[in-house]
Short mmCIF file of C-alpha atoms and ligand atoms in Angstrom, two decimals:
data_model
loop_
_atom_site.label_atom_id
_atom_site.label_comp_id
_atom_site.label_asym_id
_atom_site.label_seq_id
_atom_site.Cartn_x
_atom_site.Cartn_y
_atom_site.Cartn_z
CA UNK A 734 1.84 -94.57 -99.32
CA UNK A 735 1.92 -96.71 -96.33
CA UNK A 736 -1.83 -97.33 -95.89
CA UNK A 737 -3.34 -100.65 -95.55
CA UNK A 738 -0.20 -102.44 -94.47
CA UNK A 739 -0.20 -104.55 -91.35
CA UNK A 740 1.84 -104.43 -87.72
CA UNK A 741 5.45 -106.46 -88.06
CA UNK A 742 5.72 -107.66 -84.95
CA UNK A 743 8.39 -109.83 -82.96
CA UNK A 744 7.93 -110.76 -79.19
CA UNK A 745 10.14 -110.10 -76.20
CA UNK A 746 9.92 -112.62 -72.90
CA UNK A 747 6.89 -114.27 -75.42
CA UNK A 748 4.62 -111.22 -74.00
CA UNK A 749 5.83 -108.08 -75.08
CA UNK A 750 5.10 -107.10 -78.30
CA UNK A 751 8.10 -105.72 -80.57
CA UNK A 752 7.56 -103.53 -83.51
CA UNK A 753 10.51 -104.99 -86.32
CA UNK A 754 9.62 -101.70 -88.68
CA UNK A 755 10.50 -99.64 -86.00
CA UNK A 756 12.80 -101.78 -83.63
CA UNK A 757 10.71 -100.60 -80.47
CA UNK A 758 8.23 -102.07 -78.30
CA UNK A 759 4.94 -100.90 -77.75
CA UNK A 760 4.76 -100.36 -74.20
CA UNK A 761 7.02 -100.05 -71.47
CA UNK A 762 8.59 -103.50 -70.59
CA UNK A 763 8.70 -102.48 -67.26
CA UNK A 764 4.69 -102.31 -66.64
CA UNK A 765 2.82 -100.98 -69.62
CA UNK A 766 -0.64 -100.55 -67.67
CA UNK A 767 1.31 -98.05 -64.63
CA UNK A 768 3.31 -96.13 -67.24
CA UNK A 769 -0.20 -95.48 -69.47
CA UNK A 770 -1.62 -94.35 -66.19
CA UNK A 771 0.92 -92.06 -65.41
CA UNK A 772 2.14 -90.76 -68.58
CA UNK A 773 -1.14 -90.01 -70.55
CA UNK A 774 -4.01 -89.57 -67.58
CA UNK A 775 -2.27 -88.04 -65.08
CA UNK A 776 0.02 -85.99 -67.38
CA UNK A 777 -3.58 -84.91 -68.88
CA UNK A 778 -5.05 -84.64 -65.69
CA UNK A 779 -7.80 -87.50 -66.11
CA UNK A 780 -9.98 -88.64 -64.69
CA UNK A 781 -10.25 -85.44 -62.86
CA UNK A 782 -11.13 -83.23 -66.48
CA UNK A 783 -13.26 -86.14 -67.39
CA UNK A 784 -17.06 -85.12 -68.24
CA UNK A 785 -19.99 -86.54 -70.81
CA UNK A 786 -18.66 -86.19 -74.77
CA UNK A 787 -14.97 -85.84 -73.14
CA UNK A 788 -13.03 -86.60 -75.98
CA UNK A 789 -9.06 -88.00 -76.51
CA UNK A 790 -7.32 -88.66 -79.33
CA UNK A 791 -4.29 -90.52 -79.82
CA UNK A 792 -1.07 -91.13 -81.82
CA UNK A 793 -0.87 -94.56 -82.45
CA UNK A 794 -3.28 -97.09 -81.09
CA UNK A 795 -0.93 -99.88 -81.56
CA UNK A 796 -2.52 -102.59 -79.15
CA UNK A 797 -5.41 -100.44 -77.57
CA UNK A 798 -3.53 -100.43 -74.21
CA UNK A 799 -4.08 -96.55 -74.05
CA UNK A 800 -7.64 -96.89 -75.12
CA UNK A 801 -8.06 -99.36 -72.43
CA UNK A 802 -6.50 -97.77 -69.72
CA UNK A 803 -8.57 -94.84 -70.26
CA UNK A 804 -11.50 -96.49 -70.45
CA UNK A 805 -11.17 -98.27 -67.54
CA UNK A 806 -10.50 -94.79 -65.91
CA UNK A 807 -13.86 -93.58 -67.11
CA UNK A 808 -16.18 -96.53 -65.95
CA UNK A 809 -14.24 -96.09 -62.34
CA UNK A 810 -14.71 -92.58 -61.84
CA UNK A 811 -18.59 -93.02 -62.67
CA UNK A 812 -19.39 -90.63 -65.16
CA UNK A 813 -22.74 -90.44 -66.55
CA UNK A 814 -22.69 -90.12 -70.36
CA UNK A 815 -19.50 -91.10 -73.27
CA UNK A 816 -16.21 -91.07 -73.32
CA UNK A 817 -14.89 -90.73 -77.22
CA UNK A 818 -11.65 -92.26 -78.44
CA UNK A 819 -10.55 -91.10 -81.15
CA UNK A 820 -6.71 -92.83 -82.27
CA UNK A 821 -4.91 -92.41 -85.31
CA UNK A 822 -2.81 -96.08 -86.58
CA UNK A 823 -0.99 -96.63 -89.77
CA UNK A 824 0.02 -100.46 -89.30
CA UNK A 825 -3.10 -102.08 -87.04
CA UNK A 826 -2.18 -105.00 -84.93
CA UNK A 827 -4.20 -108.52 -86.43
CA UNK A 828 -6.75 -109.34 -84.10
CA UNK A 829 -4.50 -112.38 -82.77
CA UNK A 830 -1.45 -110.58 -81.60
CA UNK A 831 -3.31 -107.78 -79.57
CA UNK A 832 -4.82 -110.48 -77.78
CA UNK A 833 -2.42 -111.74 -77.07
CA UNK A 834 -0.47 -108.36 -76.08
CA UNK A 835 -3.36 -107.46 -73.80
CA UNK A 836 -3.39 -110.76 -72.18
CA UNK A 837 -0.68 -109.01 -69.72
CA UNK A 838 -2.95 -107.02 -68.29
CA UNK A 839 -5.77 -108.86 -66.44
CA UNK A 840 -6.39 -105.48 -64.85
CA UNK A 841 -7.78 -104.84 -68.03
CA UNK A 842 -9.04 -107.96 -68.92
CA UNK A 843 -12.84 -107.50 -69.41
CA UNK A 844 -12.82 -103.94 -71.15
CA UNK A 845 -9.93 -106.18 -73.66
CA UNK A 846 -12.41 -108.88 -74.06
CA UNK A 847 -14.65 -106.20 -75.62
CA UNK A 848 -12.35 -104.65 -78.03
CA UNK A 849 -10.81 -107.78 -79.45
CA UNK A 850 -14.21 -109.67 -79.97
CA UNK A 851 -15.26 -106.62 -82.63
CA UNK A 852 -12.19 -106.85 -84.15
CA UNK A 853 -9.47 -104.47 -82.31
CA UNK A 854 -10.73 -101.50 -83.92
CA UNK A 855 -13.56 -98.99 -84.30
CA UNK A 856 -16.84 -99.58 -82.04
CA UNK A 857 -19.60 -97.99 -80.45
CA UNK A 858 -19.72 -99.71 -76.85
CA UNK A 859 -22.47 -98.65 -74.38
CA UNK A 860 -20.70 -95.92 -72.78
CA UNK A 861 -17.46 -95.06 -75.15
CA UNK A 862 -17.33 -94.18 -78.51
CA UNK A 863 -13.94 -95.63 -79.94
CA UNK A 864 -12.92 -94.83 -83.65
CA UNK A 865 -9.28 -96.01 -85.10
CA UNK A 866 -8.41 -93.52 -88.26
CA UNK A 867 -6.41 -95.83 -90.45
CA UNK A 868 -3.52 -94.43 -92.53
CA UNK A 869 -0.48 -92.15 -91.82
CA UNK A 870 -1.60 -89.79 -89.52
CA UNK A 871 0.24 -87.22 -91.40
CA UNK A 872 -2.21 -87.51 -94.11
CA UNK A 873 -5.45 -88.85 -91.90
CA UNK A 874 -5.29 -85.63 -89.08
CA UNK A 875 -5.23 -82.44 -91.41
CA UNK A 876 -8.67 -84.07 -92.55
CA UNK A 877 -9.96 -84.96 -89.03
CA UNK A 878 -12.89 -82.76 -88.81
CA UNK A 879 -12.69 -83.25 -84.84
CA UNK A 880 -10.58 -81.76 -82.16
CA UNK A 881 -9.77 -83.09 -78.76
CA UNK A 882 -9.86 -82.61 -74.99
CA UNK A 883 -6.41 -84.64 -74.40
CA UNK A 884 -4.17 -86.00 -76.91
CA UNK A 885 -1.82 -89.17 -76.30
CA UNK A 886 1.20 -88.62 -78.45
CA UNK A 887 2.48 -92.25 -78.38
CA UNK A 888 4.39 -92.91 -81.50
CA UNK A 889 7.68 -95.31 -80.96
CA UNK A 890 10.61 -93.38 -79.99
CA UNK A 891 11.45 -90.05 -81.90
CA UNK A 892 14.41 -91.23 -82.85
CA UNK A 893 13.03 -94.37 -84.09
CA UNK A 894 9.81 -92.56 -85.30
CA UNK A 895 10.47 -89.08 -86.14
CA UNK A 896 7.37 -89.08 -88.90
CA UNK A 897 4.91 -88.90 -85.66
CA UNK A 898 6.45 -86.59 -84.11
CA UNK A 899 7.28 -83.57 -86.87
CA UNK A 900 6.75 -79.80 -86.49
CA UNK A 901 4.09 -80.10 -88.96
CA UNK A 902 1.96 -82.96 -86.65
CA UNK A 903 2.49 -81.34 -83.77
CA UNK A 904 0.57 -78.65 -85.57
CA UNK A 905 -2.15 -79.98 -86.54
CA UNK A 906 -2.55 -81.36 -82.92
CA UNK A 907 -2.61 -78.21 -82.10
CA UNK A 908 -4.74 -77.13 -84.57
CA UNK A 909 -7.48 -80.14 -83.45
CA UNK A 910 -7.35 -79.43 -79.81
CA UNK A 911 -10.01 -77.49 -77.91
CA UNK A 912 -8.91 -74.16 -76.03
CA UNK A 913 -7.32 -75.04 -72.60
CA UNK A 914 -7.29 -78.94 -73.93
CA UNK A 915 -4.23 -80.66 -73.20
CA UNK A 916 -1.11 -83.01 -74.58
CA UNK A 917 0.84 -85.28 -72.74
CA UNK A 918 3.90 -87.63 -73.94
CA UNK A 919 6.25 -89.96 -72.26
CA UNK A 920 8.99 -88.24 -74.28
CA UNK A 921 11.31 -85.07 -73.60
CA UNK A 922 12.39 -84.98 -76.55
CA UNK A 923 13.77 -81.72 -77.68
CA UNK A 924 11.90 -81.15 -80.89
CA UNK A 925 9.11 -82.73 -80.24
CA UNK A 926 9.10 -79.99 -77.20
CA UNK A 927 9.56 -76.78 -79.57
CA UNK A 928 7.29 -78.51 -81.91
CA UNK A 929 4.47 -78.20 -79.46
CA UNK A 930 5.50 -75.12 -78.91
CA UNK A 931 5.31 -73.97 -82.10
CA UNK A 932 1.43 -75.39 -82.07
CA UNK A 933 0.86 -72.81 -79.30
CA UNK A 934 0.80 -75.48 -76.37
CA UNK A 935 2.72 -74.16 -72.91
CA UNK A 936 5.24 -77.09 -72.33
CA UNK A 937 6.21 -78.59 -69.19
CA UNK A 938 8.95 -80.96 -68.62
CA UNK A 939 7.77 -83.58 -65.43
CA UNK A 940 9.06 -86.21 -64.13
CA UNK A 941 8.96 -89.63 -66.11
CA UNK A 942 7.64 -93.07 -65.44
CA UNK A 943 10.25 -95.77 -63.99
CA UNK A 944 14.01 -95.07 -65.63
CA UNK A 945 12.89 -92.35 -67.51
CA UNK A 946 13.57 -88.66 -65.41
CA UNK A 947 11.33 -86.67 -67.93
CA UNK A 948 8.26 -86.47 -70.16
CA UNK A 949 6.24 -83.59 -71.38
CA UNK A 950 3.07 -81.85 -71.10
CA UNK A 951 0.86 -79.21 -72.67
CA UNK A 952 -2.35 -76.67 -72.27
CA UNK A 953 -3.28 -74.80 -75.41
CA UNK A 954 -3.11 -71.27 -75.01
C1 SAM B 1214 4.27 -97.09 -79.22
S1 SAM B 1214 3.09 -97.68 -80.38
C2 SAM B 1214 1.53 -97.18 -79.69
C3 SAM B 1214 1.10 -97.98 -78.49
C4 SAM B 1214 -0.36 -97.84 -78.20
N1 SAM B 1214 -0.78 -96.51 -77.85
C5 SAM B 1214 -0.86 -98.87 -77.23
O1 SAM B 1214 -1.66 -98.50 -76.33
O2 SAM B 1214 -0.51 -100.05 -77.40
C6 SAM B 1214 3.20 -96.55 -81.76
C7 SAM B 1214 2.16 -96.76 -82.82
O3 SAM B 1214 2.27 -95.73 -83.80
C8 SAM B 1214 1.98 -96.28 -85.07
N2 SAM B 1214 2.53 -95.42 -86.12
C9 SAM B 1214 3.84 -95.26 -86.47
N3 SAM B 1214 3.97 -94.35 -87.47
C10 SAM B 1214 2.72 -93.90 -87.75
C11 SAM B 1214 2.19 -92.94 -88.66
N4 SAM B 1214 2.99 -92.26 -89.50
N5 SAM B 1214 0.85 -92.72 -88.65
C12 SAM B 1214 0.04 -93.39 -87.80
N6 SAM B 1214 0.48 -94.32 -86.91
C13 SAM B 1214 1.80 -94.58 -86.88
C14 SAM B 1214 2.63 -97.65 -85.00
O4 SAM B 1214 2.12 -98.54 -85.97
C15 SAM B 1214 2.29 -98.08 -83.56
O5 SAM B 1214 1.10 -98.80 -83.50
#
């Protein structure tokens, strides 16, 4: 059972945090904020899909950066009504360190305000919805009762990782995503690929952020 147990964190440069369970960092140490945009709106094709009650959900909400991001995406492209944000976390970040992790991004800085002063996690904010599903999301998304426009599948590294990233999650992604709704990744990992596959997603490969040359997209069929 590995519910209720907290982040381990180290940190790289004194800014980037470092996951010690999983020897991987949460965002890109190249520019976290740029690789978010790229990777999990664009690959999703937000803001343009945005709309009131547009709804993402997330693998691993780690310091909210994701949440942020697309949040900040939102307000910007002026839509009238709520964003919801859903995100799935088995080891939440204390309070403390994802202030500290966020303090990177002044881009950011307001919306971050917001989320650390209630606590980092779930909260009802004037024009997003934001709830953070504690507990392995292996047990925590077969019960969701929701499905999503977008996911982010941001786990660490597959290799590093590989319970996010089974046949079996990828599934039930599948299985909580709305016809024509999407999936994007930063990975191109193999079987992470076939397992979205398998979900009934049609996979694209596209170009990666920075160093990496791929990551990976899908529409539900
Ligand atoms: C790369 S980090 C996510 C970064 C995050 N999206 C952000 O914006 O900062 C991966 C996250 O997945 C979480 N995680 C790892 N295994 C998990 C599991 N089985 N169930 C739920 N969350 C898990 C980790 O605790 C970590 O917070």
């Amino acid at each position: 059972m590995m519910q209720d147990q907290r982040a381990e964190l180290e940190w790289r440069d004194g800014a980037v945090p470092v996951s010690t369970r999983f020897d991987d960092p949460y965002f890109s140490l190249d520019n976290g904020l740029a690789e978010t945009r790229h990777v999990f709106l664009d690959g999703n094709d937000l803001p343009a899909r945005f709309r009131n009650g547009f709804h993402i959900a997330e693998l691993g909400f780690g310091t909210g950066l994701n949440f942020l991001t697309a949040w900040a995406a939102w307000r910007a492209a002026g839509i009238e009504g709520r964003l919801y944000f859903t995100s799935f976390e088995a080891f939440p970040m204390a309070q403390a360190a994802m202030e500290k992790a966020l303090a990177a991004f002044p881009e950011v800085a307001d919306l971050a305000a917001r989320l650390v002063a209630v606590g980092g996690g779930s909260a009802e904010f004037e024009d997003a919805t934001l709830t953070v599903i504690q507990g392995d999301a292996r047990e925590t998304l077969p019960k969701w009762d929701g499905k999503a426009d977008a996911w982010f599948l941001d786990g660490f590294s597959p290799a590093k990782n590989p319970e996010l990233w089974g046949a079996n999650l990828m599934e039930e992604v599948g299985r909580h995503t709305v016809p024509a709704g999407t999936a994007a990744t930063y990975t191109a990992a193999g079987f992470v690929r076939r397992g979205l596959e398998a979900a009934g997603f049609a996979v694209t490969r596209t170009p990666g952020f920075g160093r990496k040359r791929h990551m990976t997209r899908g529409v539900l069929e």
